[in-house]
CSV table of C-alpha atoms and ligand atoms in Angstrom, one decimal:
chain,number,residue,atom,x,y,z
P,92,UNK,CA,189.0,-2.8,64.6
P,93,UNK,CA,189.2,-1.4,61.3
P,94,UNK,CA,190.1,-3.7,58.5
P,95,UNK,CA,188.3,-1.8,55.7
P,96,UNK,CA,190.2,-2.3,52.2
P,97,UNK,CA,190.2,0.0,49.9
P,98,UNK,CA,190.2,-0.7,46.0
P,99,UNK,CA,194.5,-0.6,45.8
P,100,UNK,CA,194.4,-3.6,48.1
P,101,UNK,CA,192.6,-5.1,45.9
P,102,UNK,CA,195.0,-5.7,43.1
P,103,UNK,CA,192.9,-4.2,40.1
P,104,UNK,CA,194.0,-3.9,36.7
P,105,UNK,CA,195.0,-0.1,35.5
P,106,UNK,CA,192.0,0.0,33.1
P,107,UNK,CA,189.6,-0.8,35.7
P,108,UNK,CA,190.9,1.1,38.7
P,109,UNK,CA,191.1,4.1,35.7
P,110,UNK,CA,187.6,3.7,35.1
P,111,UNK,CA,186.2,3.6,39.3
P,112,UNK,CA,188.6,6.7,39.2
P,113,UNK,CA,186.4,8.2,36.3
P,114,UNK,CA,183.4,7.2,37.5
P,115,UNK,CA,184.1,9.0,40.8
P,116,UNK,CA,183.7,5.6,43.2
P,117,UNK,CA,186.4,6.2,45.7
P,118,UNK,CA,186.1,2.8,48.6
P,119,UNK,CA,184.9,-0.6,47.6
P,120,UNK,CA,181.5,-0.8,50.0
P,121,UNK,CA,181.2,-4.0,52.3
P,122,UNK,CA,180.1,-6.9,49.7
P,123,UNK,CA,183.0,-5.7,47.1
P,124,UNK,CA,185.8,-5.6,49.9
P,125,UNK,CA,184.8,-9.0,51.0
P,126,UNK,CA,183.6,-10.9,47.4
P,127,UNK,CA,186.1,-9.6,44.8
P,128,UNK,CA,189.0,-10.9,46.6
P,129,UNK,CA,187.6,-14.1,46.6
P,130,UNK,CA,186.0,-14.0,42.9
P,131,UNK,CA,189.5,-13.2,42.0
P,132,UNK,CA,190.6,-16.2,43.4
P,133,UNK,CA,187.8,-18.1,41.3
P,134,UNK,CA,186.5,-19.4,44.7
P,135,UNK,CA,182.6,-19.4,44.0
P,136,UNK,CA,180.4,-17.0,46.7
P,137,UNK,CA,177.2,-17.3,48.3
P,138,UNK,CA,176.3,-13.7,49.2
P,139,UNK,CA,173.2,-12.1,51.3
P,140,UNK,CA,173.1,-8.9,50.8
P,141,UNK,CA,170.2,-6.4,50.3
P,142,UNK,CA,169.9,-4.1,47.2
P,143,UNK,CA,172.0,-1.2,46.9
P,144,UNK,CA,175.0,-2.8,48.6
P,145,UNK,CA,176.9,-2.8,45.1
P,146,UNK,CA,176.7,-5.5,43.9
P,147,UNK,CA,177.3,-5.4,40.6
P,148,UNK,CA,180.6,-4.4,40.9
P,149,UNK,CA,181.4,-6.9,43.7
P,150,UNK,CA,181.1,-9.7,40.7
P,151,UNK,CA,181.8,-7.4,37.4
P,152,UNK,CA,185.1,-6.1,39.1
P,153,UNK,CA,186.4,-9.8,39.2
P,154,UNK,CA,184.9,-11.4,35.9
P,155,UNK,CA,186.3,-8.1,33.7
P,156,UNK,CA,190.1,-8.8,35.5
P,157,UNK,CA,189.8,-12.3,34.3
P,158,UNK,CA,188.5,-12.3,30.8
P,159,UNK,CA,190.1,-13.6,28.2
P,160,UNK,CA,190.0,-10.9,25.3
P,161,UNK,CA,191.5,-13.6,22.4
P,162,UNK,CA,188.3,-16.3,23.4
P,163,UNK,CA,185.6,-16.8,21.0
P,164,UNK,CA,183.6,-17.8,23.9
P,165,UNK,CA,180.8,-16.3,26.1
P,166,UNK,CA,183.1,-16.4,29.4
P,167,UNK,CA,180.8,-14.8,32.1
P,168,UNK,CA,176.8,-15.1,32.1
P,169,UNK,CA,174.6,-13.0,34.3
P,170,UNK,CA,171.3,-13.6,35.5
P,171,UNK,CA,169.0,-11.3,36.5
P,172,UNK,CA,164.9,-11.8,37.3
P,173,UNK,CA,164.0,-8.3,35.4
P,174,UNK,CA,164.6,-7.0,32.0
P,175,UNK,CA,165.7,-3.3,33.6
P,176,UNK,CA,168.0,-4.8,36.0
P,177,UNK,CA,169.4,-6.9,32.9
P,178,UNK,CA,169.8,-3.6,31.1
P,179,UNK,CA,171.2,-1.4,33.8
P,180,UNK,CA,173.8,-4.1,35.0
P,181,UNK,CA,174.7,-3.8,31.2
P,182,UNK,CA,175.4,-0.6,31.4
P,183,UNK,CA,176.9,-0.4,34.7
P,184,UNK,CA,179.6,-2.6,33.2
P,185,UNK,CA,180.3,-0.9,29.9
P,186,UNK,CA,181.4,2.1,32.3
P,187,UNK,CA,183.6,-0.5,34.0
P,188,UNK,CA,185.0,-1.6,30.8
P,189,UNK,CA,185.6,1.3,29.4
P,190,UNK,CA,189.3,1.0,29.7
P,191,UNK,CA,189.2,-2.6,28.4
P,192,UNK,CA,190.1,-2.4,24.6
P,193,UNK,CA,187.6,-5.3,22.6
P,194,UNK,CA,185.2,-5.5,25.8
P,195,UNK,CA,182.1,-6.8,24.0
P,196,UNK,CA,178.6,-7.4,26.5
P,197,UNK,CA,175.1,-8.1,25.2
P,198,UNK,CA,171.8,-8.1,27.1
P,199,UNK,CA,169.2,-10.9,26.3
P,200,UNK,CA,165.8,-10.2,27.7
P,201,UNK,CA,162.2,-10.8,26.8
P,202,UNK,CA,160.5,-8.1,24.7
P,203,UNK,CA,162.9,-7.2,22.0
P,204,UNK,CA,163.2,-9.2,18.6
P,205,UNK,CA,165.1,-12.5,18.3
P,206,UNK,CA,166.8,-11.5,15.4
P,207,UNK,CA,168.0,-8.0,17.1
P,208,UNK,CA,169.7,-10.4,19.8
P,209,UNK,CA,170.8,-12.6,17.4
P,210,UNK,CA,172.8,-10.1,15.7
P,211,UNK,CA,174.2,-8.9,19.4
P,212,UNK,CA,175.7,-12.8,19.8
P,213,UNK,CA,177.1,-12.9,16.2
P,214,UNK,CA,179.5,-10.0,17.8
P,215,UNK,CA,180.5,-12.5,20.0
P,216,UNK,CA,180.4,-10.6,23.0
P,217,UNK,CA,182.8,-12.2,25.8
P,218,UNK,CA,179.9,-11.4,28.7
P,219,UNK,CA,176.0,-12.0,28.1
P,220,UNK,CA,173.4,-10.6,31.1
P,221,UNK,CA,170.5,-12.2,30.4
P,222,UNK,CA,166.5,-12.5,32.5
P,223,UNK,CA,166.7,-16.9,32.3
P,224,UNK,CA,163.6,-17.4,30.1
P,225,UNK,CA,164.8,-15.8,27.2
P,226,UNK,CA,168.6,-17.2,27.7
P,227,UNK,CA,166.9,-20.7,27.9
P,228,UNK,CA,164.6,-19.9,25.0
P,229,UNK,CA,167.3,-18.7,22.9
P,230,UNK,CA,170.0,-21.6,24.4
P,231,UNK,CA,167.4,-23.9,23.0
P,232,UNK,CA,167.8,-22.7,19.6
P,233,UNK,CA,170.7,-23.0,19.5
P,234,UNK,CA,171.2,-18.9,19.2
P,235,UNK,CA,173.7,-19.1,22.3
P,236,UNK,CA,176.1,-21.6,23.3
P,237,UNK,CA,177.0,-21.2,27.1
P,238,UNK,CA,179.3,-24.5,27.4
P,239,UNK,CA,182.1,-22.8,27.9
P,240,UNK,CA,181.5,-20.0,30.7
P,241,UNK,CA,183.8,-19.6,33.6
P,242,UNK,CA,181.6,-17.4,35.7
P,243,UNK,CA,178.0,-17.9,36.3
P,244,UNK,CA,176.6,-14.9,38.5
P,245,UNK,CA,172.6,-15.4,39.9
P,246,UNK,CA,171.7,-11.8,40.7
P,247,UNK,CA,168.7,-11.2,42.8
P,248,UNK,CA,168.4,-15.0,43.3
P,249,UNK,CA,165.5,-14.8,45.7
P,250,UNK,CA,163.8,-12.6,43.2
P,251,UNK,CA,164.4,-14.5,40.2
P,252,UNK,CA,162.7,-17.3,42.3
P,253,UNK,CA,159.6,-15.6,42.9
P,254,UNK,CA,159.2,-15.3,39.6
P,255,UNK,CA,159.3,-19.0,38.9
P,256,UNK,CA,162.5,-19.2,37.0
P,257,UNK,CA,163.6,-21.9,39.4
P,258,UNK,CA,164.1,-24.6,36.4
P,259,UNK,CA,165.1,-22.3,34.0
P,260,UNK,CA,168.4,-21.6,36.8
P,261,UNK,CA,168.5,-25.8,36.7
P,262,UNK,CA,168.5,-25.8,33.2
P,263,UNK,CA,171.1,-23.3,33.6
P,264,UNK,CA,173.3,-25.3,36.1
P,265,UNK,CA,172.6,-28.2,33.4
P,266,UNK,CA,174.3,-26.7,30.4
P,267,UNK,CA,177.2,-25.1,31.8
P,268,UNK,CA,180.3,-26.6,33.0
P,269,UNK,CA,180.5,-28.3,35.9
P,270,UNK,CA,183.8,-26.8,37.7
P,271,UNK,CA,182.3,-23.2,36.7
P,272,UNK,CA,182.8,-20.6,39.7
P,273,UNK,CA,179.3,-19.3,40.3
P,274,UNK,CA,178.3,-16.2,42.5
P,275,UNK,CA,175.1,-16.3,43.8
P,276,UNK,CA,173.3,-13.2,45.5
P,277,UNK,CA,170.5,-12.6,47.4
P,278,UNK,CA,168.1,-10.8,49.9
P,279,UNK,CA,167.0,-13.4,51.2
P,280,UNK,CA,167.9,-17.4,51.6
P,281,UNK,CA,164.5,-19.3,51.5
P,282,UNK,CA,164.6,-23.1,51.6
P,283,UNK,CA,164.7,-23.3,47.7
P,284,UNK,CA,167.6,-21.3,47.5
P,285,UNK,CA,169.5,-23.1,49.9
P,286,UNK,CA,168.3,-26.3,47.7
P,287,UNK,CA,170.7,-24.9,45.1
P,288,UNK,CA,173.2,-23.7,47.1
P,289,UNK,CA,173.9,-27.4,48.4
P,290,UNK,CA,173.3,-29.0,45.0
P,291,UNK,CA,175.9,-27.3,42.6
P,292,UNK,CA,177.7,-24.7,45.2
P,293,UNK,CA,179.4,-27.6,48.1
P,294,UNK,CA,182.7,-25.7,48.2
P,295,UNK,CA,181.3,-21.9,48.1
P,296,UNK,CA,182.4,-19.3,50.7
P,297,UNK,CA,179.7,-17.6,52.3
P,298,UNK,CA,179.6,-14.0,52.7
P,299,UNK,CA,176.7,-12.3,54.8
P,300,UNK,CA,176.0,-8.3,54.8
P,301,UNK,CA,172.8,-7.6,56.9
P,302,UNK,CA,170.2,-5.7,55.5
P,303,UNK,CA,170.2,-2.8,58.1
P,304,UNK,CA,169.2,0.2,58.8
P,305,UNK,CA,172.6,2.1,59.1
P,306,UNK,CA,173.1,0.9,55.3
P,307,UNK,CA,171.3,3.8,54.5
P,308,UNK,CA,172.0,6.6,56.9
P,309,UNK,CA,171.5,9.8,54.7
P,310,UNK,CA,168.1,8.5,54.4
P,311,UNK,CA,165.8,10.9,56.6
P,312,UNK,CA,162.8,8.8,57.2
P,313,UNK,CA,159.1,10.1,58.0
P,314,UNK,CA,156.1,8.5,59.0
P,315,UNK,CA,152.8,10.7,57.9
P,316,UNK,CA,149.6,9.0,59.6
P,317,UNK,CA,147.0,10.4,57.3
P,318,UNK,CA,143.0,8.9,55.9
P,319,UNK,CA,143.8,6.8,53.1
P,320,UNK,CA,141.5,9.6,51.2
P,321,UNK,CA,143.8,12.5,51.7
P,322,UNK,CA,147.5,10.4,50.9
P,323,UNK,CA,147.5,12.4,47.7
P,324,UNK,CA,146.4,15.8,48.8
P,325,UNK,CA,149.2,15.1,51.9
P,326,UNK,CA,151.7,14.3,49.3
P,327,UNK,CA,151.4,17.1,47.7
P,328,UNK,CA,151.5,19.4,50.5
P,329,UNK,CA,154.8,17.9,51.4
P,330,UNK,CA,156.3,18.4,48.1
P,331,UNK,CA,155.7,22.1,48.2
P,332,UNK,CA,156.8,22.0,51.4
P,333,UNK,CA,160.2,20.4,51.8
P,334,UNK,CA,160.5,21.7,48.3
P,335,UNK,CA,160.6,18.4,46.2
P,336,UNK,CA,161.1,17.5,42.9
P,337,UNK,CA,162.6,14.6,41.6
P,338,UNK,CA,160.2,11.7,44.0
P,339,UNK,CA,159.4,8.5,43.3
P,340,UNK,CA,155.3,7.3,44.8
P,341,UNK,CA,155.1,3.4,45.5
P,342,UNK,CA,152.4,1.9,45.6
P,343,UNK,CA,151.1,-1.5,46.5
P,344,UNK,CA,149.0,-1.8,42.6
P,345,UNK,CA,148.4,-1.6,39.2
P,346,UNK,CA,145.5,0.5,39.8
P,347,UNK,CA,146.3,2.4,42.8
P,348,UNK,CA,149.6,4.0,40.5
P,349,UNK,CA,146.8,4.6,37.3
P,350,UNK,CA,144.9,6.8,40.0
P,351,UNK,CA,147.3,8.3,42.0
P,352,UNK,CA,149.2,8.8,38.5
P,353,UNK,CA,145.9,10.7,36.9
P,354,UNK,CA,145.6,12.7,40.1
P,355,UNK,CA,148.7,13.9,39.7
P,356,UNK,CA,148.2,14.9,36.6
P,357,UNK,CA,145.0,16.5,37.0
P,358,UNK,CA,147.1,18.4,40.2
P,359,UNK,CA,149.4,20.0,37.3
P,360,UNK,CA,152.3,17.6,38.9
P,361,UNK,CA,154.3,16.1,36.0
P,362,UNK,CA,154.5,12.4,36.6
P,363,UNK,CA,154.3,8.8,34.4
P,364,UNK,CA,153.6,5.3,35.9
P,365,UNK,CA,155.3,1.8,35.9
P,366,UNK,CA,153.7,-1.1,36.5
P,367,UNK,CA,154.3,-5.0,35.3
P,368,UNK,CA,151.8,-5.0,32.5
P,369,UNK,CA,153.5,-1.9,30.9
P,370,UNK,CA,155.1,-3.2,27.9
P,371,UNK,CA,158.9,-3.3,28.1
P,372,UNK,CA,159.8,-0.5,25.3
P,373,UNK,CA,157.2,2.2,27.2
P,374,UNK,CA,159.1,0.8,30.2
P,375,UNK,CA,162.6,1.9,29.0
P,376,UNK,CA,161.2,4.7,27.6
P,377,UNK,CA,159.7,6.4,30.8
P,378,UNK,CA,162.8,4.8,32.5
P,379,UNK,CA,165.4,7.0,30.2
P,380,UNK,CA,163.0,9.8,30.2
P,381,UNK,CA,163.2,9.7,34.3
P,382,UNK,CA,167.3,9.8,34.1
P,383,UNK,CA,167.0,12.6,31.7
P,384,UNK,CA,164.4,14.7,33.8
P,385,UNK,CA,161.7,15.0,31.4
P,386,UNK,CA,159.2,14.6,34.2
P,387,UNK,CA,159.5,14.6,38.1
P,388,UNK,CA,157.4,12.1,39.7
P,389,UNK,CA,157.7,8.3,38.9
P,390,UNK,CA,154.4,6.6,40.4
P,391,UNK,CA,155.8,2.8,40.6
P,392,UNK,CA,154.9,-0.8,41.8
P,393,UNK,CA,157.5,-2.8,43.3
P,394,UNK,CA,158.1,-5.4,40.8
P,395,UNK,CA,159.8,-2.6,38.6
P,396,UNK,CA,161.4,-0.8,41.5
P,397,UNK,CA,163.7,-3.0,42.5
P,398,UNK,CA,167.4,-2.9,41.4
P,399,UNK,CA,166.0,0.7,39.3
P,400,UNK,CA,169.5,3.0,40.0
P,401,UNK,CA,168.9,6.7,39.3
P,402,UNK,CA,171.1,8.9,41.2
P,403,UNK,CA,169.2,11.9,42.3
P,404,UNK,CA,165.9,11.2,43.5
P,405,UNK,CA,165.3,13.7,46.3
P,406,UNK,CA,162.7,11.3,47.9
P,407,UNK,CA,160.2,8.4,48.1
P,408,UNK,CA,157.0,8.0,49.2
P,409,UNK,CA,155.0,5.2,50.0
P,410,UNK,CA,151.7,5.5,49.5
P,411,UNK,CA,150.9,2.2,50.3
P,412,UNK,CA,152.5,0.4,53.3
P,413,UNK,CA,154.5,-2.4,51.7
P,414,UNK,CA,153.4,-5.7,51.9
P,415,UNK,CA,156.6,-7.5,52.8
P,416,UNK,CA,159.2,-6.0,55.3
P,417,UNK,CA,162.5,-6.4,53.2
P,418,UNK,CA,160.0,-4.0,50.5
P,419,UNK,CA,160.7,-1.0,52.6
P,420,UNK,CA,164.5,-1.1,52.7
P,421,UNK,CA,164.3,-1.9,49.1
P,422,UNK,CA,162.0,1.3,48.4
P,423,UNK,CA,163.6,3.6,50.2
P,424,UNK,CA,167.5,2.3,48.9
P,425,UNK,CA,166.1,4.1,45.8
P,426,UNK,CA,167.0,7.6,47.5
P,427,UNK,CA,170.3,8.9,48.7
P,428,UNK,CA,172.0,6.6,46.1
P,429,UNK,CA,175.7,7.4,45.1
P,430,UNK,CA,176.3,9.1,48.6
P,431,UNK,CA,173.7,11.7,48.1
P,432,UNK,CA,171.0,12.2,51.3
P,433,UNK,CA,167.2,11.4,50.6
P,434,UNK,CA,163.7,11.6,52.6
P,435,UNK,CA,161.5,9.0,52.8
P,436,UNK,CA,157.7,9.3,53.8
P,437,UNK,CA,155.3,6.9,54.3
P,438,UNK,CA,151.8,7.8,54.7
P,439,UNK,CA,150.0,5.5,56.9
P,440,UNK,CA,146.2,5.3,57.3
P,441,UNK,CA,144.9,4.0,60.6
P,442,UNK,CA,144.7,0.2,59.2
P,443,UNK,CA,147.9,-0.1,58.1
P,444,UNK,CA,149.1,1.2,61.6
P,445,UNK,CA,149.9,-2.6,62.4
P,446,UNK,CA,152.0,-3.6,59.2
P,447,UNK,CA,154.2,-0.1,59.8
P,448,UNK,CA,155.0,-1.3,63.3
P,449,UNK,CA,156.4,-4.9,62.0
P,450,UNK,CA,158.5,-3.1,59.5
P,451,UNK,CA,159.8,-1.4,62.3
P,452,UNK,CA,160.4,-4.2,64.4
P,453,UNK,CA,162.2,-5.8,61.7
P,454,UNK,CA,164.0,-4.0,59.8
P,455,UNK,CA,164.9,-1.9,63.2
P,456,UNK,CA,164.5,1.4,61.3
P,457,UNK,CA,163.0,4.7,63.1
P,458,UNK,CA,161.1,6.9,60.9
P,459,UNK,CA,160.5,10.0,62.9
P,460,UNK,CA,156.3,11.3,63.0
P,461,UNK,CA,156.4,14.2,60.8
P,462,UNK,CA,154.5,17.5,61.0
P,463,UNK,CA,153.0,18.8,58.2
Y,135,ADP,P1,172.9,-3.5,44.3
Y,135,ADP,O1,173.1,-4.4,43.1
Y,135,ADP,O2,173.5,-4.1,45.6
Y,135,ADP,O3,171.5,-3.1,44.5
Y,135,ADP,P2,174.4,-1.6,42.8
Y,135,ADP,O4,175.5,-2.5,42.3
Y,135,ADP,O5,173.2,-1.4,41.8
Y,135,ADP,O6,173.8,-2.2,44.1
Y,135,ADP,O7,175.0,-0.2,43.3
Y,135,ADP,C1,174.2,0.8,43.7
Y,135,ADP,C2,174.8,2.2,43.4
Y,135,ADP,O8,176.0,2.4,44.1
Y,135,ADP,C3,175.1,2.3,41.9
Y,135,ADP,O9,174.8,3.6,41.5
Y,135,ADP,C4,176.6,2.1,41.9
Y,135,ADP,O10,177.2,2.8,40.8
Y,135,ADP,C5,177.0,2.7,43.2
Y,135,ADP,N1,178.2,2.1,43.8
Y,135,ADP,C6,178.6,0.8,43.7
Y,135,ADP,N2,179.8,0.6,44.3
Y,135,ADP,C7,180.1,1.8,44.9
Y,135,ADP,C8,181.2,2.3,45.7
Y,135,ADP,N3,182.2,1.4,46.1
Y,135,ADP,N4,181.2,3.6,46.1
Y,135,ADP,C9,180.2,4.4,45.7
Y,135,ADP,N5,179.2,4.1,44.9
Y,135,ADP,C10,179.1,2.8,44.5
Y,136,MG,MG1,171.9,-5.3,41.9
């Protein structure tokens, strides 16, 4: 029963199916085969689907085909819960544009000047991706006028919750127009989600792609049961062994990623850290310096991982067991991106024996033991 669809079914413009072409993305994945045709047909979407599903096509492919290059008007606004998400979707859709003479896009996000973004909306860019407290802030002053968007896209909804942006979204809903087509995806669907769904989204499709294990089957997984003191050393050892280079290390902390990032250092092993209370241009700057392999081992918490999109990471490791279930497909999507294959290894200590299992159970992956 094969009804898959590839990106000529789905009635693209030359300049964008010129661009895919160029970018080397040969069959729309699940979430684009089933949301662009309905995008297209401005019907709004309610999507669950986990991260690297690609997304960002699935509503950039659609809003690019139906912008209207003579407007004066921000036509498509994208929200997003982080500033490097905000900045990579941006990206993402230059390269999609890049056939699209007078495409014009500009990122808002906390942490760079008003005045920089100021200038960026004078440009009068026809697409704005923006994290909702600055696109509120900067509504508020009047900086950016959104009355006149067509599209509204909620990226990472369930994320963007967490983060307590929930009346910042309202505000959102508020000062946009009513019969806007809105796109709304997320992991997950808790209660306040669905809140919003039923509020301002009554006549939305609903498109469901499972997070599961076989979305990631070039991803060789490893479980390392190992003393919480020897994680490191074990890491290491592993490294040399399977002949790694390019890993990312999650862990659960701020601190644990300051120590197992000096360790590493101290072990000759080039390697920075990310955490949330690095400031945001250090962030981009070990971010850009990651991409352009200036140093091999990224030591990261979650809060930055997710959504990050670098194409060649060999591996990841978990040096903490994650805390939440969905945290483990979302750490180890950040391998075998692109169609490449990836290892992941988690080191377990005998207390987090428990956790492992659930994440098991759940998620209904099967790491294999691995012998060192
Ligand atoms: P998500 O938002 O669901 O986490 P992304 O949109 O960031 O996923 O896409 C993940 C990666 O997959 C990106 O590197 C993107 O360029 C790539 N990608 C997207 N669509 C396709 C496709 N149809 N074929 C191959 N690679 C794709
Ligand atoms: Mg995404």
């Amino acid at each position: 029963m094969s009804e898959e669809k590839t990106f000529a079914d789905l009635d693209l413009s030359p300049e964008v199916m010129g661009a895919l072409k160029k970018m080397g993305v040969k069959r729309p994945t699940t979430i684009q085969q089933k949301a662009i045709p309905l995008m297209m047909d401005n019907v709004s979407v309610i999507a669950k689907a986990p991260t690297g599903t690609g997304k960002t096509f699935a509503f950039g492919i659609p809003i690019l085909e139906y912008l209207n290059m003579d407007s004066k008007f921000v036509q498509a606004l994208i929200l997003c819960p982080t500033r490097e998400l905000a900045l990579q979707i941006t990206t993402e859709l230059k390269g999609l544009a890049k056939y699209i003479k007078g495409f014009r896009i500009a990122a808002l996000i906390g942490g760079q000047s008003m005045r920089l973004q100021s200038e960026k909306i004078q440009k009068r860019p026809q697409v704005i991706v923006a994290t909702p407290g600055r696109l509120i802030d900067m509504v508020g002053r009047k900086l950016v006028d959104i009355s006149e968007i067509y599209t509204l896209v909620l990226d990472e909804a369930d994320e963007m919750l967490k983060m307590g942006f929930i009346n910042d979204i309202r505000k959102v809903m508020a000062l946009t127009p009513k019969d806007k087509q809105i796109a709304l995806f997320s992991a997950t669907m808790p209660r306040e989600i669905q809140n919003i769904t039923w509020e301002f989204m009554s006549d939305a499709a609903e498109i469901d792609v499972m997070p599961k294990a076989e979305d990631h089957p070039d991803i060789d997984q490893f479980i390392v049961e190992c003393p919480e003191k020897d994680k490191l050393k074990t890491i290491i050892r592993i490294m040399a062994k399977e002949d790694l280079r390019k890993t990312i290390i999650f862990c659960n902390t701020k601190v644990t990623t300051s120590k197992v990032g000096a360790q590493l250092t101290a072990a000759g092993v080039s390697a920075r850290i990310l955490h949330g209370d690095i400031s945001q241009s250090v962030r981009n700057k070990v971010m850009d310096q990651y991409r352009a392999d200036k140093f091999d081992v990224l030591v990261a918490t979650d809060v930055v991982a997710r959504g990050i999109d670098v194409d060649d990471i060999e591996a990841i490791f978990n040096y903490d067991i994650p805390k939440e279930n969905e945290l483990y497909l979302h750490r180890i999507g950040r391998t075998a991106r692109a169609g490449k294959s990836g290892k992941a290894f988690s080191l377990v200590a005998y207390l987090e024996r428990p956790r492992m299992e659930e994440i098991i159970r759940y998620t209904k992956v099967d790491p294999k033991p691995y012998e060192l």
